[in-house]
Coordinates of C-alpha atoms in Angstrom, one line a residue:
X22 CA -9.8 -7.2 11.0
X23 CA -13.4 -6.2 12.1
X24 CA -15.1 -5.0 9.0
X25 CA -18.8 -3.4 8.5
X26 CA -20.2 -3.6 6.0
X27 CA -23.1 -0.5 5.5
X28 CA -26.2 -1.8 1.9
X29 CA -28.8 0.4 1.3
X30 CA -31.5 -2.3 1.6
X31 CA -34.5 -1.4 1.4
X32 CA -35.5 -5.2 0.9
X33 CA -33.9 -8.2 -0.1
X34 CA -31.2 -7.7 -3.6
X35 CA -28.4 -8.6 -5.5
X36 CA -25.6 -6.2 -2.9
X37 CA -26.3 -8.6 0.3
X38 CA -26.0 -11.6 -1.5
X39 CA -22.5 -10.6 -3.2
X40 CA -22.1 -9.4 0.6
X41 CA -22.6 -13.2 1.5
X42 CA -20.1 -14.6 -0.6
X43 CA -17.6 -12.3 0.8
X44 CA -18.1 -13.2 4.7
X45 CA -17.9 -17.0 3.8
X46 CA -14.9 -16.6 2.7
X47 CA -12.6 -13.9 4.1
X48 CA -11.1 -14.4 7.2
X49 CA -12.4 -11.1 9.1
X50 CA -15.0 -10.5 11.5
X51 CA -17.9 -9.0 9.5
X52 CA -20.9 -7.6 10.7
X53 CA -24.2 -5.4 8.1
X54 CA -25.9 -2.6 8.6
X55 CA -29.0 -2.4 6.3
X56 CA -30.3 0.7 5.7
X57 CA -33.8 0.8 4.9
X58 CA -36.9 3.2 4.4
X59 CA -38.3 2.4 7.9
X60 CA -37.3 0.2 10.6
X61 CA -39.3 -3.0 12.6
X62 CA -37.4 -3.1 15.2
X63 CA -38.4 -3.6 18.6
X64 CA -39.9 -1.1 20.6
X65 CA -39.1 -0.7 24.2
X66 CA -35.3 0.2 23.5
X67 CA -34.2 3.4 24.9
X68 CA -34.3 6.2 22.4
X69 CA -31.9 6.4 18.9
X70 CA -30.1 2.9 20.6
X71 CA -33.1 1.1 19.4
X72 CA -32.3 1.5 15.7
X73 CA -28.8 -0.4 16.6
X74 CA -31.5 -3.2 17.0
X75 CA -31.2 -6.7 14.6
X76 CA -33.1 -6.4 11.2
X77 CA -36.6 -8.3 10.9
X78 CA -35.6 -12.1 10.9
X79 CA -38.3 -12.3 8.4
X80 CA -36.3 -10.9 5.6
X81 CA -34.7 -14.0 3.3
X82 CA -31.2 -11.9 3.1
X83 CA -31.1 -11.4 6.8
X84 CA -31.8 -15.3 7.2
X85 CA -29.0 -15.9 4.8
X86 CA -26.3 -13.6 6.3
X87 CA -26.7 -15.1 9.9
X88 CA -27.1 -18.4 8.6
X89 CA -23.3 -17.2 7.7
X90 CA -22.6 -16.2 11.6
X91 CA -23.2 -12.7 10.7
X92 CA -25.0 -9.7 12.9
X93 CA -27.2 -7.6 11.3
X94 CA -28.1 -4.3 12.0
X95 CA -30.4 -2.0 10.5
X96 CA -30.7 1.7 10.5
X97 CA -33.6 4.2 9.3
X98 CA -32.6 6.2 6.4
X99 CA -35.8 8.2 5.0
X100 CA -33.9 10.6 2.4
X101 CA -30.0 10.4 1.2
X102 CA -28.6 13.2 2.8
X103 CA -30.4 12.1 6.1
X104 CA -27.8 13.2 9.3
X105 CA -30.0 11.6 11.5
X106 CA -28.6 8.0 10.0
X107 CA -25.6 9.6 9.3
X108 CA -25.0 10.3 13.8
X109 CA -26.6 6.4 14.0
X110 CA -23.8 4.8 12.0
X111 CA -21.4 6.9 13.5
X112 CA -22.0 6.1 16.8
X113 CA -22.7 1.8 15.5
X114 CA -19.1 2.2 13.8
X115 CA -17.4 3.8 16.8
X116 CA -18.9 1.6 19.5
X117 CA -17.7 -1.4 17.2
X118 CA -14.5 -0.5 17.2
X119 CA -14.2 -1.4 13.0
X120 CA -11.1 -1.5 11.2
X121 CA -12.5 -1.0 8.1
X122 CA -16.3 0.1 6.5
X123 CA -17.2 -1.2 3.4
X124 CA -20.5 0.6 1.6
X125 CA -22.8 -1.3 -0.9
X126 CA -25.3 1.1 -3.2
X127 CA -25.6 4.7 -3.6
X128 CA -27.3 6.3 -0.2
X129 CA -24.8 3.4 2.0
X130 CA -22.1 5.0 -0.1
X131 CA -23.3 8.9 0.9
X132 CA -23.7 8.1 4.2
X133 CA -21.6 5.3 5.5
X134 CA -18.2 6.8 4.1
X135 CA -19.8 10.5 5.8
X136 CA -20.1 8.4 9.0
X137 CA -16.6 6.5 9.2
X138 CA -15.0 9.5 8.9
X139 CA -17.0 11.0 11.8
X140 CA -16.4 7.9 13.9
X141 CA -12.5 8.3 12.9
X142 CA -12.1 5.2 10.8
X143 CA -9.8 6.2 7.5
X144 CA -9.8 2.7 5.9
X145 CA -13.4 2.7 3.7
X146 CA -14.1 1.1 0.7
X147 CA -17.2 1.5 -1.8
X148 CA -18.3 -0.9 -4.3
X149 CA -21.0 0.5 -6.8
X150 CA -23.3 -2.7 -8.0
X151 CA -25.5 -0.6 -10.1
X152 CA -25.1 2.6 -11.8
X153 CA -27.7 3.5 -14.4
X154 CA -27.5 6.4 -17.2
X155 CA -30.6 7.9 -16.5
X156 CA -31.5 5.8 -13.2
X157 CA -30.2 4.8 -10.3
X158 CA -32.3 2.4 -8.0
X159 CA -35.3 4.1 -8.3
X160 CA -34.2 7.5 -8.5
X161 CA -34.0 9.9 -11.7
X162 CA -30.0 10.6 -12.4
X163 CA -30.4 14.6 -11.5
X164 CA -27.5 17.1 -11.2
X165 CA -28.3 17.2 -6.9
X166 CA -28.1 13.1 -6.9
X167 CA -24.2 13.3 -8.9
X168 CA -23.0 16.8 -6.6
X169 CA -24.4 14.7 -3.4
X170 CA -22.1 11.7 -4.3
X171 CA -19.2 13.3 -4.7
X172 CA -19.4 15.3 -1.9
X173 CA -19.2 11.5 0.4
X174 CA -16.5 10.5 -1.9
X175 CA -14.0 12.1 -0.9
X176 CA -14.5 10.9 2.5
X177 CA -13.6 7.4 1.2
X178 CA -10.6 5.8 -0.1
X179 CA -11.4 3.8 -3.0
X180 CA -14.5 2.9 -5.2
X181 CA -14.9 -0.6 -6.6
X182 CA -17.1 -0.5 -9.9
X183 CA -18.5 -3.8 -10.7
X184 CA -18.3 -3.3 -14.9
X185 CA -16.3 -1.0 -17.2
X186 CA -19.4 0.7 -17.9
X187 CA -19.9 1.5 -13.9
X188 CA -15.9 2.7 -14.0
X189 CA -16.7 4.8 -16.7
X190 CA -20.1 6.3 -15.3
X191 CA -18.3 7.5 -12.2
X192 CA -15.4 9.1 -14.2
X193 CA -18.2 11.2 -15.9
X194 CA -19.3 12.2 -12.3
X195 CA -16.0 13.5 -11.6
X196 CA -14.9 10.6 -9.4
X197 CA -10.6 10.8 -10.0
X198 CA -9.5 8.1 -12.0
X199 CA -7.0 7.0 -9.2
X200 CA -9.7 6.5 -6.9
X201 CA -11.5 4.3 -8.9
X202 CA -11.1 0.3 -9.2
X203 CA -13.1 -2.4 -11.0
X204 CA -13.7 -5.7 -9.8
X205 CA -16.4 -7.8 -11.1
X206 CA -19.7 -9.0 -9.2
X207 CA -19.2 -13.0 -8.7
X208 CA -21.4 -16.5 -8.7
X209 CA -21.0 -19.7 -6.6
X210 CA -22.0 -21.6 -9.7
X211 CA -22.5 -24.4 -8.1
X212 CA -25.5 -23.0 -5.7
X213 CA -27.1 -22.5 -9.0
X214 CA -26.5 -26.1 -10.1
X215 CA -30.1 -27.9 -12.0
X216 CA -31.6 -30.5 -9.9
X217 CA -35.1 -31.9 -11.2
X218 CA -36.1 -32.3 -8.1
X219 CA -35.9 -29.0 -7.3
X220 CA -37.7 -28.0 -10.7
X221 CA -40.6 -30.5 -9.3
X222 CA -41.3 -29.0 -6.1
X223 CA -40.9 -25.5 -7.2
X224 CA -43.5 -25.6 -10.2
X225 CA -45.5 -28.1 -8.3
X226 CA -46.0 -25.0 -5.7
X227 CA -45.9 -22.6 -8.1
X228 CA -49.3 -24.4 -9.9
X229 CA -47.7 -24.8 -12.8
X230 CA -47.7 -28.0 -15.4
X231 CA -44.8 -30.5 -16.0
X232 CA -45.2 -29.5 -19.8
X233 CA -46.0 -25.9 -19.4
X234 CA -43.0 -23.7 -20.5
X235 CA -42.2 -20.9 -18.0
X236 CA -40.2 -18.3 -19.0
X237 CA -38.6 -16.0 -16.0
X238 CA -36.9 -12.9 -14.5
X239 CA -35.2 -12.7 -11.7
X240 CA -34.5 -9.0 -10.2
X241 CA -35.6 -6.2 -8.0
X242 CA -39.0 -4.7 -9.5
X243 CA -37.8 -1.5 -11.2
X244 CA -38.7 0.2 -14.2
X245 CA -35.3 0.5 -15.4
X246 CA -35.4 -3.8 -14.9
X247 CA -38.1 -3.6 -18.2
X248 CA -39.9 -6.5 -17.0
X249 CA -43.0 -4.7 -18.7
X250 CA -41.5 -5.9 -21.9
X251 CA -41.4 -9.3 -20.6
X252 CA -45.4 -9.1 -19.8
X253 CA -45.9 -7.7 -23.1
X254 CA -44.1 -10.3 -24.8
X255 CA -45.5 -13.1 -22.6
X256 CA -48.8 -11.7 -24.4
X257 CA -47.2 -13.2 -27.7
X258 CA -46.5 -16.4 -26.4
X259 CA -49.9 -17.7 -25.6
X260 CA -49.0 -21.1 -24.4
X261 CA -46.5 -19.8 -21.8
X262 CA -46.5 -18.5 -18.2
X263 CA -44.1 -16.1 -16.9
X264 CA -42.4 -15.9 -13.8
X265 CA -41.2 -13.1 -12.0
X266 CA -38.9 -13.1 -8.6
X267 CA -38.2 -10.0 -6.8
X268 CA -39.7 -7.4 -5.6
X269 CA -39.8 -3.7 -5.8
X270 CA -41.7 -0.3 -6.4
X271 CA -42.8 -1.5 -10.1
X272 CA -44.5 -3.8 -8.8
X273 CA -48.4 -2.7 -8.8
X274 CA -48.1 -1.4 -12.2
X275 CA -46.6 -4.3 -13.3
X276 CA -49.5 -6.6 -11.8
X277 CA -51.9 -3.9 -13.8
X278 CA -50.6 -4.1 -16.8
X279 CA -50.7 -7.9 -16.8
X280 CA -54.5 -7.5 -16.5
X281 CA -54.4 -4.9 -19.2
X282 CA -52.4 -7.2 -21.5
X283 CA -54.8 -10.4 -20.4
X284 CA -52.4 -12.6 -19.1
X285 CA -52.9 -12.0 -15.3
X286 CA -53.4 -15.4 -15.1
X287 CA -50.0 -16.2 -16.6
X288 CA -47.5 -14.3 -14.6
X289 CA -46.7 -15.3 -11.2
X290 CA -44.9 -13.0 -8.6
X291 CA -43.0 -14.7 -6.5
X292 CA -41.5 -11.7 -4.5
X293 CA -38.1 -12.0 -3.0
X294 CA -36.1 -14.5 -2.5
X295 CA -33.0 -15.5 -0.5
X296 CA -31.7 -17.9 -3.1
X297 CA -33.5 -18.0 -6.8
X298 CA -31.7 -21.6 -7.6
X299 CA -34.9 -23.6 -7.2
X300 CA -37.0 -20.9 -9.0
X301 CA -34.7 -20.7 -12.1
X302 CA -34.6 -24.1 -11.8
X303 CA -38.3 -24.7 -12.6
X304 CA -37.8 -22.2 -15.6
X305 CA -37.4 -22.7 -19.0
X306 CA -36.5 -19.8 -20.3
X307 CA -34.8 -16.6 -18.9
X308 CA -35.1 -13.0 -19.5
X309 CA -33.2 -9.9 -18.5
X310 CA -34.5 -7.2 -20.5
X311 CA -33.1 -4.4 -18.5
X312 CA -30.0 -2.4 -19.8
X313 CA -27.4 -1.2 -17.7
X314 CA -26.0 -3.1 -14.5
X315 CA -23.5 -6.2 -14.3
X316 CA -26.5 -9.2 -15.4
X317 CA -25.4 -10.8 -12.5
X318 CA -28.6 -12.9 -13.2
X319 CA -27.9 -13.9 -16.2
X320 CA -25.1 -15.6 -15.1
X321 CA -26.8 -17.3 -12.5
X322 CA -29.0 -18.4 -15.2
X323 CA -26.5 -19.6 -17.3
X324 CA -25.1 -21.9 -14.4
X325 CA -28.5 -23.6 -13.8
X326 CA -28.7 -24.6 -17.7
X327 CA -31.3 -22.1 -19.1
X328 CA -31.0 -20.7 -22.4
X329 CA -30.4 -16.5 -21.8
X330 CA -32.2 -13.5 -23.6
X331 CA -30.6 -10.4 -22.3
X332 CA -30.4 -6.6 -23.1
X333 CA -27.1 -6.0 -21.0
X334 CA -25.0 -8.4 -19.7
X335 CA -21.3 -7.2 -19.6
X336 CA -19.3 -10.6 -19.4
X337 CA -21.6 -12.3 -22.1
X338 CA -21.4 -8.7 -24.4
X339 CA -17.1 -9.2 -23.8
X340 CA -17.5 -12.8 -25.1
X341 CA -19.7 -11.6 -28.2
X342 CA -17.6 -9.3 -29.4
X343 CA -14.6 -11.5 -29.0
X344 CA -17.2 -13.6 -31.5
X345 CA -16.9 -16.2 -29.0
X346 CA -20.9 -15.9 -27.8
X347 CA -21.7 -18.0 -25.2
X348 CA -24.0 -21.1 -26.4
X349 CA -27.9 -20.7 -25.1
X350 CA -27.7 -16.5 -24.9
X351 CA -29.2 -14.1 -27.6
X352 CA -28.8 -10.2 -27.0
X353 CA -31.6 -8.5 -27.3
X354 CA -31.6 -5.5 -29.4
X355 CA -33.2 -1.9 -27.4
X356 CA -33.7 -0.3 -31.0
X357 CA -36.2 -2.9 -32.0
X358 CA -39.4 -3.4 -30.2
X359 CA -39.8 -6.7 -31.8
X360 CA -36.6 -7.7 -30.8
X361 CA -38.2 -9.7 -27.5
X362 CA -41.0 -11.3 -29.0
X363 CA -39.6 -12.5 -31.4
X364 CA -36.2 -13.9 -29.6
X365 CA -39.0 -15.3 -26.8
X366 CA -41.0 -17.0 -29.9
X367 CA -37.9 -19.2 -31.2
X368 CA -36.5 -20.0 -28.1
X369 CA -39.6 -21.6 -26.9
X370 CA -39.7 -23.3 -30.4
X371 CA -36.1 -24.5 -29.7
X372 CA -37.5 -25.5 -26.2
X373 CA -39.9 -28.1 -28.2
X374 CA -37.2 -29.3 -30.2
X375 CA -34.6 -30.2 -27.6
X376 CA -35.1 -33.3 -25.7
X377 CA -32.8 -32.1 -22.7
X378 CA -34.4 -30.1 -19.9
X379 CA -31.4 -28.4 -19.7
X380 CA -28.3 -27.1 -21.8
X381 CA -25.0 -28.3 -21.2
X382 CA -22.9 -26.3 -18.1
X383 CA -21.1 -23.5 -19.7
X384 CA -17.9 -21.7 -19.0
X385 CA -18.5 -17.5 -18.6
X386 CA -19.6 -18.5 -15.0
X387 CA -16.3 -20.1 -13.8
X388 CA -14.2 -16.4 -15.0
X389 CA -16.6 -14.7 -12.4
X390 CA -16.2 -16.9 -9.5
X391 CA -17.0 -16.1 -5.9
X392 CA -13.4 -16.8 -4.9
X393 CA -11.6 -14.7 -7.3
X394 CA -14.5 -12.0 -5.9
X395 CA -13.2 -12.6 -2.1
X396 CA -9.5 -12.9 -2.7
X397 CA -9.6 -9.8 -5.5
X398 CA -11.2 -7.6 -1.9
X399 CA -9.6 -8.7 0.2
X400 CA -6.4 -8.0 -1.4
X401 CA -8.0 -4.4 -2.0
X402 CA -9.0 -4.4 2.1
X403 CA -5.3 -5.4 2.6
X404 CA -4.1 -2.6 0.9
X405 CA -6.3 0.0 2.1
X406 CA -5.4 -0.7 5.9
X407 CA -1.7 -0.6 4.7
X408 CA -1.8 -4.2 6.1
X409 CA 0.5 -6.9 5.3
X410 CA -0.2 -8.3 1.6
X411 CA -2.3 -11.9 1.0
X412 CA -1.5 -14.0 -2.1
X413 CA -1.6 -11.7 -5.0
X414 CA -4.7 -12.1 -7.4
X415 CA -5.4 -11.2 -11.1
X416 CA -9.1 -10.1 -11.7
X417 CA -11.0 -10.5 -15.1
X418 CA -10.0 -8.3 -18.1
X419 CA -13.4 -6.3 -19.2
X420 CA -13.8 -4.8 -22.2
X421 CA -10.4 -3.1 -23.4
X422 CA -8.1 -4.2 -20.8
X423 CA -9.3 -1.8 -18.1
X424 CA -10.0 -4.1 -15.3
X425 CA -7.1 -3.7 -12.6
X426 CA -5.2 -6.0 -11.3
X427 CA -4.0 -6.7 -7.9
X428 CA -1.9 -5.6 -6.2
X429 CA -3.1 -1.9 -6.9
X430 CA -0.8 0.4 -8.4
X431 CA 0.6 2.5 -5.7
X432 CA -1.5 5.8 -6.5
X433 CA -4.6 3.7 -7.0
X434 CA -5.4 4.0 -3.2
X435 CA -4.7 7.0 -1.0
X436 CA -5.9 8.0 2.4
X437 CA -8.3 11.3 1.9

């Protein structure tokens, strides 16, 4: 089965990495397109063909994915409802002949499921990784930004949320229950695995101290991620530095409001990153202050042996409200403004304490691994193509039971 797989990307993120652990291990022939603001690619290609052009090879993601044997693509998309990158993916998706398009992230999920149809390809999957209240990668939540995603909807087949709280949000939109599926985001925990080598070489190029505690976030520079919290807090902790990696439009007020808190020389941005392990492992501590989302980083986190602070993280909330709290994590609570600085404060007292760099491996990762991720879609890809079945494949129960299971219940997938 050729399948295409259609991120908004306007730089390197969490979607094309969960993207990565899928090619490795499904048996298709995958290619990405990345849609992004603006386009590098080469001039001197005859008119619209050049956007069909390969993404900049100096993006870490697009390293990654054709270290994997995958093409990558990238197509100009300025504005969400953009028909110009609406007739470009068309005519990638006919020429390619795909069997199946699979969108990542709301303007891939507008337009790519818009364009499928237009190039005559039924079979198209969506899977939301990120579906804020109020925000939703950068843009406000508005009436226009809900009316414009149902409208490419119905062009698809079936929409993967990645938490309950994602399956829920798009019920509200008006997204049919029956069209709606939820399968978890996924880890390789052992790419995340400590190695004090690793922490070395990383804080030795980082410039910071053997004995130095470095506390760190790991995410796309939003303002719904909160890492101004973090920088406020890290102005609490005086013997601490702070580490950020990713990169985003929050970015330059973040760096100004580290001046404007005094600890500019305390917080380091490492931008993006292909692969955080050998960041988080030169942390000490980690901090996702954000709410909403899956906390996919968290997890990550929680497989290299740091200790967790968190704001939202679905699979460690389902653990502490089966009072079964994972050992190392503390939620953070968004009523209490102290609620950071203070977590921040005993955790790097607990840091002094503990004579291990790191804390024991710890099981939430292992329910949320990258092969129940690839054989829980590709069951779903399967089924959509009205293909022959592959081994059947129980995902994760979320919070109340809600999570389906595979295979789908008959009316769970229709063609529109």
């Amino acid at each position: 089965m050729r399948v295409l797989h259609v991120i908004s990307a306007p730089g390197p993120g969490g979607a094309t990495h969960q993207v990565r652990l899928l090619v490795r291990r499904l048996p298709h022939d995958h290619e990405v397109v990345l849609l992004e603001p603006s386009s590098g690619a080469p001039e001197g290609l005859p008119g619209p063909d050049r956007i069909l052009a390969r993404s900049d090879p100096g993006r870490p993601d697009v390293r990654a994915l054709r270290a994997e044997g995958v093409r990558v693509h990238r197509v100009t998309a300025t504005r969400d409802a953009d028909l110009a990158a609406i007739g470009r993916l068309r005519r990638l998706i006919h020429h390619g002949r795909f069997d199946l398009v699979h969108t990542h992230l709301y303007r891939a999920c507008v337009q790519g499921r818009i364009a499928a149809r237009l190039a005559g390809v039924r079979p198209v999957v969506a899977t939301e990784h990120h579906l804020g209240a109020a925000a939703l990668e950068g843009r406000r939540v508005s009436p226009g930004v809900r009316a414009l995603y149902r409208a490419g909807e119905r062009f698809g087949q079936i929409t993967v949320a990645a938490s309950p709280a994602i399956a829920a949000r798009l019920r509200a939109w008006g997204v049919p229950e029956r069209r709606i599926t939820m399968i978890p985001k996924a880890i390789d925990a052992a790419e995340f695995r400590f190695d004090a080598r690793l922490r070395e070489a990383a804080r030795a190029r980082l410039g910071v101290a053997p004995g130095v505690p470095l506390v760190g976030g790991v995410g796309r520079l939003d303002p719904d991620k909160r890492f101004d919290l973090l920088i406020r807090a890290i102005a609490e902790a005086p013997d601490a530095c702070l580490l950020l990696v990713g990169d985003g439009p929050a970015r330059p007020a973040l760096e100004r409001l580290a001046v404007i808190e005094g600890v500019a020389d305390r917080v380091l941005f490492a931008g993006a990153v292909a692969h955080a392990r050998e960041l988080l492992c030169a942390m000490d501590v980690f901090v996702s202050p954000g709410s909403g989302g899956f906390g996919l980083a968290a997890l990550e986190a929680i497989a290299a042996g740091l200790p967790v602070l968190y704001a939202t993280c679905p699979p460690l909330e389902e653990r502490l409200a089966a009072r079964t709290p994972v050992r190392g994590t503390h939620r953070l609570s968004p009523r209490d403004r102290e609620s950071l600085p203070r977590a921040l404060r005993a955790e790097l007292l607990c840091l002094a304490e503990r004579e291990d760099a790191r804390l024991p491996a710890r099981a939430v990762a292992s329910r949320y691994s990258a092969d129940h991720l690839a054989a829980a879609v590709g069951r779903l890809y399967e089924t959509v193509a009205g293909r022959p079945a592959v081994t059947p494949l129980s995902a994760p129960h979320g919070p109340g039971g809600r999570t389906s299971t595979f295979p789908l219940p008959g009316g769970n997938v229709r063609n529109a």
